[in-house]
Tab-separated table of C-alpha atoms and ligand atoms in Angstrom:
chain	number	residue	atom	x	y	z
A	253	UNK	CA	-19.036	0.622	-57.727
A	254	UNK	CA	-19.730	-2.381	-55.573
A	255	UNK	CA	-17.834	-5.309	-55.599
A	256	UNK	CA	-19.481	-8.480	-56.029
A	257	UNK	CA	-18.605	-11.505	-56.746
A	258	UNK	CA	-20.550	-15.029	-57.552
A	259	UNK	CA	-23.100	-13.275	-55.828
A	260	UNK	CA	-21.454	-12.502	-52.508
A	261	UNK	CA	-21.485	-8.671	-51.373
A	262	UNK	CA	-17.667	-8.286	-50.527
A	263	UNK	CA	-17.783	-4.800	-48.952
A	264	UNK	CA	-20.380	-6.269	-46.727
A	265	UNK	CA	-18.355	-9.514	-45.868
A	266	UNK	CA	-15.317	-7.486	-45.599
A	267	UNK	CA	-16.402	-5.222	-43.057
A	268	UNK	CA	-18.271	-8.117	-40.924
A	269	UNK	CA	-14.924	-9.429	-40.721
A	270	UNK	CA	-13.415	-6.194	-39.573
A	271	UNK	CA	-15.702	-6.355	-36.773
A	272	UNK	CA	-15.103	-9.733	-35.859
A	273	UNK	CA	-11.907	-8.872	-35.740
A	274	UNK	CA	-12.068	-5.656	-33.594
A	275	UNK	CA	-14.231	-7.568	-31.176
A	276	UNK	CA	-11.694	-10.502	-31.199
A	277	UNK	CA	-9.123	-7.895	-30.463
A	278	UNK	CA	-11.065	-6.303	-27.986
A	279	UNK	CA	-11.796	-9.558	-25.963
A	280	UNK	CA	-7.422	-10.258	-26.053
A	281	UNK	CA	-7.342	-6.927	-24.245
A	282	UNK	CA	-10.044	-7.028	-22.113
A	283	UNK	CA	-8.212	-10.767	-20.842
A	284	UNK	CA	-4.905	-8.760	-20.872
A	285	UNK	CA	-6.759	-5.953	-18.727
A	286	UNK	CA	-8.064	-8.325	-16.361
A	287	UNK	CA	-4.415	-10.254	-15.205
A	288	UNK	CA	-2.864	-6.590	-14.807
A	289	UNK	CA	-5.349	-5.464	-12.557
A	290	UNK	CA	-5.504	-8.952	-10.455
A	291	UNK	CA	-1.646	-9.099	-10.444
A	292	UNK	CA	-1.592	-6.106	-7.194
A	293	UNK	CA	-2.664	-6.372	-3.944
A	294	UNK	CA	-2.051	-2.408	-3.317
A	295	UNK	CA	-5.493	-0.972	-3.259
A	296	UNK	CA	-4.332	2.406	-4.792
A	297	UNK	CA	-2.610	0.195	-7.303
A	298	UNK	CA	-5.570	-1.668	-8.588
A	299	UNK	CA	-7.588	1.268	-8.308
A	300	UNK	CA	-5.304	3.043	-10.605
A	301	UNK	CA	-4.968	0.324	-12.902
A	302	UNK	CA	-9.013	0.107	-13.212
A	303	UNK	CA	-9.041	3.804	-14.624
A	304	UNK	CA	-6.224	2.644	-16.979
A	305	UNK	CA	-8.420	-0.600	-18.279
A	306	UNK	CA	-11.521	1.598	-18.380
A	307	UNK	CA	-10.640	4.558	-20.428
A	308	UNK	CA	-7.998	1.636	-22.444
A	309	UNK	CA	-10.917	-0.720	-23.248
A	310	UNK	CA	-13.480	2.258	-23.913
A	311	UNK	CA	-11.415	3.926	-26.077
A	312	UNK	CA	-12.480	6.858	-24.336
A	313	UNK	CA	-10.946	10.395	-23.482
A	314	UNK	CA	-11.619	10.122	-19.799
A	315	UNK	CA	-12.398	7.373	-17.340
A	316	UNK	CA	-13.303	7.504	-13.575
A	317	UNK	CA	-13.962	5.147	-10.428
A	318	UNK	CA	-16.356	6.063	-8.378
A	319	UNK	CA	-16.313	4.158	-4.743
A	320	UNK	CA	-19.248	4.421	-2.272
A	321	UNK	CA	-18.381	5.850	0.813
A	322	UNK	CA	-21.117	4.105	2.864
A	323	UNK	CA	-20.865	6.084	6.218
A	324	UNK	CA	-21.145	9.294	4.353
A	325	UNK	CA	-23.461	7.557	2.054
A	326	UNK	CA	-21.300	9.582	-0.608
A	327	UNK	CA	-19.787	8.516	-3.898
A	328	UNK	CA	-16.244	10.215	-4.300
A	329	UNK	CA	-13.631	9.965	-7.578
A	330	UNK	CA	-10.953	7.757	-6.307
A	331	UNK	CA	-8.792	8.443	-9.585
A	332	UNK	CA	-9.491	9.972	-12.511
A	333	UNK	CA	-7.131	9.652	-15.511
A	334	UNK	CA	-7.120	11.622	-18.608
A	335	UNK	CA	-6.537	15.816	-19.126
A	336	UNK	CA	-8.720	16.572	-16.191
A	337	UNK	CA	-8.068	13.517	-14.244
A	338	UNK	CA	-6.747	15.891	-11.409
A	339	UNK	CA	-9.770	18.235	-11.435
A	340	UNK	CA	-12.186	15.648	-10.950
A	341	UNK	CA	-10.613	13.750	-8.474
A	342	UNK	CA	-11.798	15.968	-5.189
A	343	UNK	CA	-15.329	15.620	-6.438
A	344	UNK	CA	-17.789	13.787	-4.504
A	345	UNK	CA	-21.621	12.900	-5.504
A	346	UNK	CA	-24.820	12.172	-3.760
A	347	UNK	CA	-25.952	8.390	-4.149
A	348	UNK	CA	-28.544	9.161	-7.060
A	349	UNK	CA	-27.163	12.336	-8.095
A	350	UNK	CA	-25.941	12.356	-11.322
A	351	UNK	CA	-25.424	9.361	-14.380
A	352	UNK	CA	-22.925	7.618	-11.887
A	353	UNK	CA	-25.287	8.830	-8.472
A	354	UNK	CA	-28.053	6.999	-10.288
A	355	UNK	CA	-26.194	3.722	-11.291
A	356	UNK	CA	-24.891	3.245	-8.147
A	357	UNK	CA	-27.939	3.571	-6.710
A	358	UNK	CA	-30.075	1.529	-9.132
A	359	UNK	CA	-26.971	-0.918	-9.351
A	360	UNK	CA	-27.988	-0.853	-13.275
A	361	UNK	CA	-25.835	0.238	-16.396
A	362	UNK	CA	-26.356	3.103	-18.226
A	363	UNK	CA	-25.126	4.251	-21.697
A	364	UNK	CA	-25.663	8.534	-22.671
A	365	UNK	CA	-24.987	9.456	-25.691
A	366	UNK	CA	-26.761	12.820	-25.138
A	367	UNK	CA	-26.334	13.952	-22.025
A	368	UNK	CA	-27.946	16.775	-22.161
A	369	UNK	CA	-31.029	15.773	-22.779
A	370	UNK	CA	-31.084	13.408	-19.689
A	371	UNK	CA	-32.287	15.033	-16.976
A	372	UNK	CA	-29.898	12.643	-14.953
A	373	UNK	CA	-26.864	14.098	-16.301
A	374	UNK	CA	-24.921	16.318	-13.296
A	375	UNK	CA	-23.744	19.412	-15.313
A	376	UNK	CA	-22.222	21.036	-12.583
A	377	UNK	CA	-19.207	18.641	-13.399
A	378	UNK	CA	-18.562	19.251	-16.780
A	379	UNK	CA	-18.356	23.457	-14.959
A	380	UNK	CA	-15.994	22.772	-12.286
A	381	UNK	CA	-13.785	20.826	-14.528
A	382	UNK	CA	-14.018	22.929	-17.918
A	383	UNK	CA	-14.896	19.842	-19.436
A	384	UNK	CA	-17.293	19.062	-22.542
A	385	UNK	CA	-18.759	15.502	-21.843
A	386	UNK	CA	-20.202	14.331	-24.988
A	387	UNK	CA	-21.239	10.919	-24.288
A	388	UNK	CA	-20.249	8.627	-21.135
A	389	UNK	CA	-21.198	5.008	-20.336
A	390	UNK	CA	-21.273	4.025	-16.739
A	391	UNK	CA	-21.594	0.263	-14.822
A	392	UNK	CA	-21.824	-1.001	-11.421
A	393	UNK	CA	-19.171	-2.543	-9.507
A	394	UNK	CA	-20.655	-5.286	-7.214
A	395	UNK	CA	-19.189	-7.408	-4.778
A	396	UNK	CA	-21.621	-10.063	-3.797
A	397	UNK	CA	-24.577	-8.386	-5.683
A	398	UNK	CA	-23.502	-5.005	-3.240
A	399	UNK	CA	-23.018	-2.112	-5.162
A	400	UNK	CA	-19.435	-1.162	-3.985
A	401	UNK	CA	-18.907	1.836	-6.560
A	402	UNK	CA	-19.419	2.840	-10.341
A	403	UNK	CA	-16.862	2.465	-13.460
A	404	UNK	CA	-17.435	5.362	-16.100
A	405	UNK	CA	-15.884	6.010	-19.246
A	406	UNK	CA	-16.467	9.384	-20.861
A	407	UNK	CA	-16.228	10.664	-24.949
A	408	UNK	CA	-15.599	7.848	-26.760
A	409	UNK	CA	-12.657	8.040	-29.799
A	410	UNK	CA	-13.198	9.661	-33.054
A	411	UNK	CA	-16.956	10.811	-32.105
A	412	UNK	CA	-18.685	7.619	-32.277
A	413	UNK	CA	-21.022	6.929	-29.866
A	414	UNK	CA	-21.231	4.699	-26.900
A	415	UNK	CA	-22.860	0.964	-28.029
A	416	UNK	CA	-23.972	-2.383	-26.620
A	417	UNK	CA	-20.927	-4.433	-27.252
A	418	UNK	CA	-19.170	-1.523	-25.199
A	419	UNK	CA	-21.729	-2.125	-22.663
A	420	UNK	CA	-21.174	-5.926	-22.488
A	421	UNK	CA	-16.872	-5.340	-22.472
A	422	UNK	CA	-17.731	-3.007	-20.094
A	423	UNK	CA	-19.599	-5.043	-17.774
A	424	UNK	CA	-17.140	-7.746	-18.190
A	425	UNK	CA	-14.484	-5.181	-16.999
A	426	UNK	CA	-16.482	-4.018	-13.759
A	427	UNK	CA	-16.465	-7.845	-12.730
A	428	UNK	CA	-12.596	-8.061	-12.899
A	429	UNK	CA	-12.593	-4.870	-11.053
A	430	UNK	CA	-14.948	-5.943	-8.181
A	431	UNK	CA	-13.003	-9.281	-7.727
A	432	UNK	CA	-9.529	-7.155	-7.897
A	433	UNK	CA	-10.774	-4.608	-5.540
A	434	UNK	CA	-12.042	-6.998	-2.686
A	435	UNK	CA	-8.549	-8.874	-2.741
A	436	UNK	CA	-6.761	-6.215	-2.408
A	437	UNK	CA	-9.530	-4.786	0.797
A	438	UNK	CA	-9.231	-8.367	2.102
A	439	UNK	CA	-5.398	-8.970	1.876
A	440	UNK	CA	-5.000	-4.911	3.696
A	441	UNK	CA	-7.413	-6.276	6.175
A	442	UNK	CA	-5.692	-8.948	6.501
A	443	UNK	CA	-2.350	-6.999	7.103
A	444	UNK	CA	-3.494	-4.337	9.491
A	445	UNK	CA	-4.992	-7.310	11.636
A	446	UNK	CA	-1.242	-8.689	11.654
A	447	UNK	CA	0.544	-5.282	12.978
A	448	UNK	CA	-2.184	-4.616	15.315
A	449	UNK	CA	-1.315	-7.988	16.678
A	450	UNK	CA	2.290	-7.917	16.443
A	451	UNK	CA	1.740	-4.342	18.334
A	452	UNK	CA	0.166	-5.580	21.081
A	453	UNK	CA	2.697	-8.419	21.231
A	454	UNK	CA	5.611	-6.132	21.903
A	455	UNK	CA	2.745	-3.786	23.882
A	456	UNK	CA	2.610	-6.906	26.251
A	457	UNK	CA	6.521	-7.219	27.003
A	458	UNK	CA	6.725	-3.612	27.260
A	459	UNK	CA	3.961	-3.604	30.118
A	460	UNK	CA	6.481	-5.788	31.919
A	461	UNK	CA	9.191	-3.326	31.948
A	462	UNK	CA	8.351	-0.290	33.361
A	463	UNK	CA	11.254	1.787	32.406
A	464	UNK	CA	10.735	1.411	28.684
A	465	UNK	CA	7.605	2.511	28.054
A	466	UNK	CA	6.606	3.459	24.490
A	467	UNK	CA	10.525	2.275	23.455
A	468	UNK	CA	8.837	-0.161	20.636
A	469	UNK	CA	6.780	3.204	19.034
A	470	UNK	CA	10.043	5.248	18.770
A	471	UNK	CA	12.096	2.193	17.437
A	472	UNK	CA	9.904	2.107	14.923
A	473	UNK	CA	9.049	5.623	14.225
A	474	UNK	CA	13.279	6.192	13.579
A	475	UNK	CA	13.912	3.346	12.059
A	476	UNK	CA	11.117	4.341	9.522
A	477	UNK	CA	12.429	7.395	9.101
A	478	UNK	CA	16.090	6.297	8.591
A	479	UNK	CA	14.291	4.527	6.141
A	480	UNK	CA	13.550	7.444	3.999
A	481	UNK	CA	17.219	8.148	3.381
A	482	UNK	CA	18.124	4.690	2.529
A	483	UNK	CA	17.286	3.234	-0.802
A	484	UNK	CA	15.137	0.624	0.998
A	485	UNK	CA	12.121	-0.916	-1.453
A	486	UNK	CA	8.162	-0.317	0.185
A	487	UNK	CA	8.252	-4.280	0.815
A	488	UNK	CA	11.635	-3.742	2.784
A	489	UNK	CA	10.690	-0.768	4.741
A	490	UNK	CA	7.637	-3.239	5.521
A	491	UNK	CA	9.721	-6.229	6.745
A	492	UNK	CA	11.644	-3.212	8.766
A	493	UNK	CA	8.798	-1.862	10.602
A	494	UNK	CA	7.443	-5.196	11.501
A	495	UNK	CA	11.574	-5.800	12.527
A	496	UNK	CA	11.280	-3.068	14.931
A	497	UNK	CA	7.945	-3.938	16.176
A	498	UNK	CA	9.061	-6.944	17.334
A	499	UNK	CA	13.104	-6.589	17.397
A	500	UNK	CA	12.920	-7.131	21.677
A	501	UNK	CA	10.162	-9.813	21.551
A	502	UNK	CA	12.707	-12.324	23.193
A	503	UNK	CA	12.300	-10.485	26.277
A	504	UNK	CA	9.577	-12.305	26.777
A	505	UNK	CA	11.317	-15.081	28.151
A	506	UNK	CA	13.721	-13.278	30.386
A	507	UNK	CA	12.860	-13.312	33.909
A	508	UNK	CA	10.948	-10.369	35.991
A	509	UNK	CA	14.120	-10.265	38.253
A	510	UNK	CA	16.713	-9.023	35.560
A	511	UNK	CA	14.064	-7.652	33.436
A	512	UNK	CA	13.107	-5.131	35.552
A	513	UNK	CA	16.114	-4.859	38.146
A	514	UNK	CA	16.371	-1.316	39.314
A	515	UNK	CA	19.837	-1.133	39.087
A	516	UNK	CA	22.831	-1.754	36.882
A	517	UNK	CA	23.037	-5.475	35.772
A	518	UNK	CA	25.687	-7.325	36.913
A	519	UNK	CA	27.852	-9.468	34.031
A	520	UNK	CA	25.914	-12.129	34.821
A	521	UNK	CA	22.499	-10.884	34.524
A	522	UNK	CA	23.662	-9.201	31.486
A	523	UNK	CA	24.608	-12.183	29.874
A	524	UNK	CA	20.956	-13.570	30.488
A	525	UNK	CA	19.302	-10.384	28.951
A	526	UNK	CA	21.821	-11.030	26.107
A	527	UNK	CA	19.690	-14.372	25.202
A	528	UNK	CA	16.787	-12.238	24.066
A	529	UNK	CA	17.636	-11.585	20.490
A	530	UNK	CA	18.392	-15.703	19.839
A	531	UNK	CA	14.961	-16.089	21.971
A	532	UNK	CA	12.951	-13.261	19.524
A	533	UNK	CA	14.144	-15.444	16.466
A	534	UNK	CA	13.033	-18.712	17.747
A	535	UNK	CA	9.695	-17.359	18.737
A	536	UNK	CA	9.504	-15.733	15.397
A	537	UNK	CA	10.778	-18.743	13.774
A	538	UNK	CA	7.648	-20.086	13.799
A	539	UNK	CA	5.879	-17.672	11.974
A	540	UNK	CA	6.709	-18.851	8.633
A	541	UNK	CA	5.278	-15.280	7.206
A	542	UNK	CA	8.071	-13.623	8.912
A	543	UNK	CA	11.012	-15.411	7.966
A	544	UNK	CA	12.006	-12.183	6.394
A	545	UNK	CA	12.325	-10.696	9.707
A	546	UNK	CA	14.324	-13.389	11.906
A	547	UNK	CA	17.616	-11.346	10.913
A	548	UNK	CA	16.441	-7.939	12.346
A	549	UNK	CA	15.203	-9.427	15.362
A	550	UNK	CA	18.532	-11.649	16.125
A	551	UNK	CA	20.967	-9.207	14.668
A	552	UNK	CA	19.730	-6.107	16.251
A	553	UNK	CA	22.686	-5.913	18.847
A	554	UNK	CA	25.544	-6.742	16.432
A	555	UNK	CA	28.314	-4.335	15.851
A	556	UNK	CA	30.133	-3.276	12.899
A	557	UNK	CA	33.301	-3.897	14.627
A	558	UNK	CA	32.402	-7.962	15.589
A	559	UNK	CA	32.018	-6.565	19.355
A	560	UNK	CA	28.004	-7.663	19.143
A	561	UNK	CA	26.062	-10.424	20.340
A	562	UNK	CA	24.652	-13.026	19.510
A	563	UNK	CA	27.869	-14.103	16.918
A	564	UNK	CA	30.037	-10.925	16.884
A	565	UNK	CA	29.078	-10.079	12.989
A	566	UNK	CA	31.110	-7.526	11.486
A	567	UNK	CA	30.471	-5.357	8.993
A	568	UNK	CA	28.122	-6.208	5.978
A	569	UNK	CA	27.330	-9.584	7.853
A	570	UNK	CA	25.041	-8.142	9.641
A	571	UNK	CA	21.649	-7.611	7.811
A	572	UNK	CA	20.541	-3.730	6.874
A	573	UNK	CA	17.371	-4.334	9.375
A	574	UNK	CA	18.996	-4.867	12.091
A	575	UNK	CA	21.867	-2.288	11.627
A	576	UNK	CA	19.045	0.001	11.721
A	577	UNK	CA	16.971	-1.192	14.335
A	578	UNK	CA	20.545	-1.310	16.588
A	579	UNK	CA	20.951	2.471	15.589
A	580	UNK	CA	17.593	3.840	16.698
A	581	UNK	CA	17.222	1.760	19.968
A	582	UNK	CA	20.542	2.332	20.968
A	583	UNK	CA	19.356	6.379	20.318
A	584	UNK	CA	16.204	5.475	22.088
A	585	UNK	CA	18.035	3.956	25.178
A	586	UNK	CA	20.239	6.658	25.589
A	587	UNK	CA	17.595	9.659	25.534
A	588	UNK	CA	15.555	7.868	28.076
A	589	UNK	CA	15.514	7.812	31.725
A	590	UNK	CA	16.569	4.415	32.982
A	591	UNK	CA	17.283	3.649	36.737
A	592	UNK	CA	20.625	3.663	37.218
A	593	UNK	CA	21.360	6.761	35.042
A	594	UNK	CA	19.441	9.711	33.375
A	595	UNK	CA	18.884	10.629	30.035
A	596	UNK	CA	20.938	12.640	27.940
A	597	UNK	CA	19.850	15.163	25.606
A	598	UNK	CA	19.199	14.308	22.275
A	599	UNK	CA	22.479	16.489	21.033
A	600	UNK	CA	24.740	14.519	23.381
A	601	UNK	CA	23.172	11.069	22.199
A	602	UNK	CA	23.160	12.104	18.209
A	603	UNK	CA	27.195	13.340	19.175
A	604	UNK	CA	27.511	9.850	20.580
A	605	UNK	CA	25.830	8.017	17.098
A	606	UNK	CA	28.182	10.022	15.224
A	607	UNK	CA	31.255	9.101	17.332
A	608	UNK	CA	30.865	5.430	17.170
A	609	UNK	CA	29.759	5.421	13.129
A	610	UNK	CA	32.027	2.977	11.795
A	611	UNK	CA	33.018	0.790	15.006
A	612	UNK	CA	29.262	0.282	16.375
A	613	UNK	CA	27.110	1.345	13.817
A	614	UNK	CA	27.045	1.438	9.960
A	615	UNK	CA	27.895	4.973	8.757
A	616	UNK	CA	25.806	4.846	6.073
A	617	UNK	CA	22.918	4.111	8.297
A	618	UNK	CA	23.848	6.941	11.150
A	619	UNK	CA	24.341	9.476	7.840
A	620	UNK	CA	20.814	8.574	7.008
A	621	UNK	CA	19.937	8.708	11.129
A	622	UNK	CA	21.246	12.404	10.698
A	623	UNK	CA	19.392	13.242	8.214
A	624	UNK	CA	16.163	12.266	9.319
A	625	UNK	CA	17.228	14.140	12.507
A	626	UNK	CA	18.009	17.583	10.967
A	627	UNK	CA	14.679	17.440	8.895
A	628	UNK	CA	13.480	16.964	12.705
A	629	UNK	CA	11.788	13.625	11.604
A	630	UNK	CA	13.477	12.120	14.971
B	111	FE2	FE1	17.194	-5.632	22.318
């Protein structure tokens, strides 16, 4: 029987007010959505976390980015969550093929809520991924009014179908997603642009010293992979490649005459070359974006035992970057050629590492050294 009271319908206000309150609730998320997925810079992490808001805010079974590929002039599944999230993900699409083909290409919206009577719909899919789609809504992601990719969202909850508010959350969604996906291209950009410079920096002492080429690649290549055996966070094994990149910078400022003396250096000299790692932190110094570095660079030829320079650190005074950057150039040195002396073999130089572990060098960072080696990742 229907409840009414001094003529007001209260199954009908009762239910408006249900929807109010789902699209109230709705919104909250949506603005809850939208700070998690502008809170990264990582571009697989905000790519990631878009498939997360989409198939979250749908309330769907699946959701998918698609990202145009422009050179290929391809659209590809960067991630898709759900059961057959892996399945999908290797799939790529002509631009126009397909519901999400033909958004990206129109740069319009598109809700199906029976795909198989639209001719648009790519059923080839739903075969190579034993999936049933039952309805889907898809939007453009534009940056700048460019179509960059496509958002979809696929069976919605408790068979309802797709609807307009969806459409207009939806949309809302894409925007966030556009705006979180060209920081995160931007700040990469931004970050490549700074190793390729601080690559050509150390490139450009190295070209003054003959005897060392390609020293600054191998630093870094084994002090990334002592990394791996160090419980070292991403940002830290970024400060340390950066550390290594840069760690002999200070030679810079060292004269051509001891820099590239073709003999043994007498104490003298040797106290001049010594200046380099003070000079490689005042140069860095005023880079205020790699403060985090300064202690890699000046610290790189400490010892464990206080025998070092600059200060004669001991122990854990000196700074895990430059313990490791000290380990894998002092490897480096000794398996090159220089001019007073030739190389040894890599066996005789890792015998060597292992021999001074504990005076020199930090044994937890030559145990970590060795086991990069014997995986043969040095
Ligand atoms: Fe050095």
């Amino acid at each position: 029987m229907k409840r009414v009271m001094k003529g007001i319908d209260l199954e009908k206000w009762t239910s408006k007010l249900k929807r109010i309150e789902d699209k109230v609730e709705r919104l909250a998320l949506l603005s809850r959505l939208s700070q998690i997925l502008n809170s990264s810079l990582e571009q697989q992490e905000v790519r990631k976390r878009a498939m997360e808001a989409a198939t979250h805010l749908m309330k769907a079974q699946v959701g998918s980015l698609l990202l145009i590929d422009e050179k290929r002039e391809k659209l590809y599944f960067e991630v898709a969550l759900g059961d057959k999230g892996e399945a999908v993900k290797t799939t790529t699409l002509n631009i126009g093929e397909g519901i999400a083909g033909w958004v990206a290409q129109k740069g319009k919206s598109l809700i199906v809520n029976q795909p198989e009577r639209d001719a648009r719909f790519y059923k080839a899919m739903d075969g190579k991924t034993n999936f049933k789609t039952r309805n889907l809504i898809c939007v453009p992601v534009k940056v700048k009014k460019k179509v960059i990719g496509v958002l979809e969202a696929i069976n919605k909850w408790d068979e309802a179908d797709f609807d307009d508010e969806d459409l207009s959350l939806f949309t809302s969604l894409a925007d966030q997603v556009a705006i979180a996906l060209d920081n995160s291209r931007l700040y990469q950009e931004q970050e490549e642009m700074f190793f390729q410079t601080a690559e050509s920096l150390a490139d450009a002492i190295e070209k003054r010293d003959p005897y060392t080429g390609g020293h600054t690649q191998r630093v870094t290549l084994y002090s990334l992979a002592i990394a791996r055996y160090l419980s070292m966070s991403p940002i830290e094994k970024k400060w340390l490649k950066i550390a290594a990149v840069l760690h002999d910078i200070g030679k810079i400022g060292i004269e051509d005459q001891i820099l590239k003396k073709p003999a043994q250096l007498s104490p003298e000299e040797y106290d001049v070359i010594k200046h380099h790692s003070d000079l490689g932190a005042e140069i860095i110094e005023h880079i205020k974006q790699l403060k985090e570095i300064i202690p890699g660079v000046k610290y790189h030829h400490e010892q464990v035992n206080g025998r070092g320079y600059p200060q004669g650190l001991k122990g854990k005074d000196i700074p895990l970057l430059a313990k490791i950057v000290s380990v894998s150039d002092t490897y480096d040195a000794m398996t090159t050629d220089r001019p007073y002396r030739k190389a040894l073999t890599k066996g005789a130089a890792v015998q060597e590492l292992k021999r001074c572990a504990g005076s020199q060098f930090d044994r937890k960072v030559v145990a970590a050294f060795m086991e990069a080696y014997r995986k043969g990742e040095i």
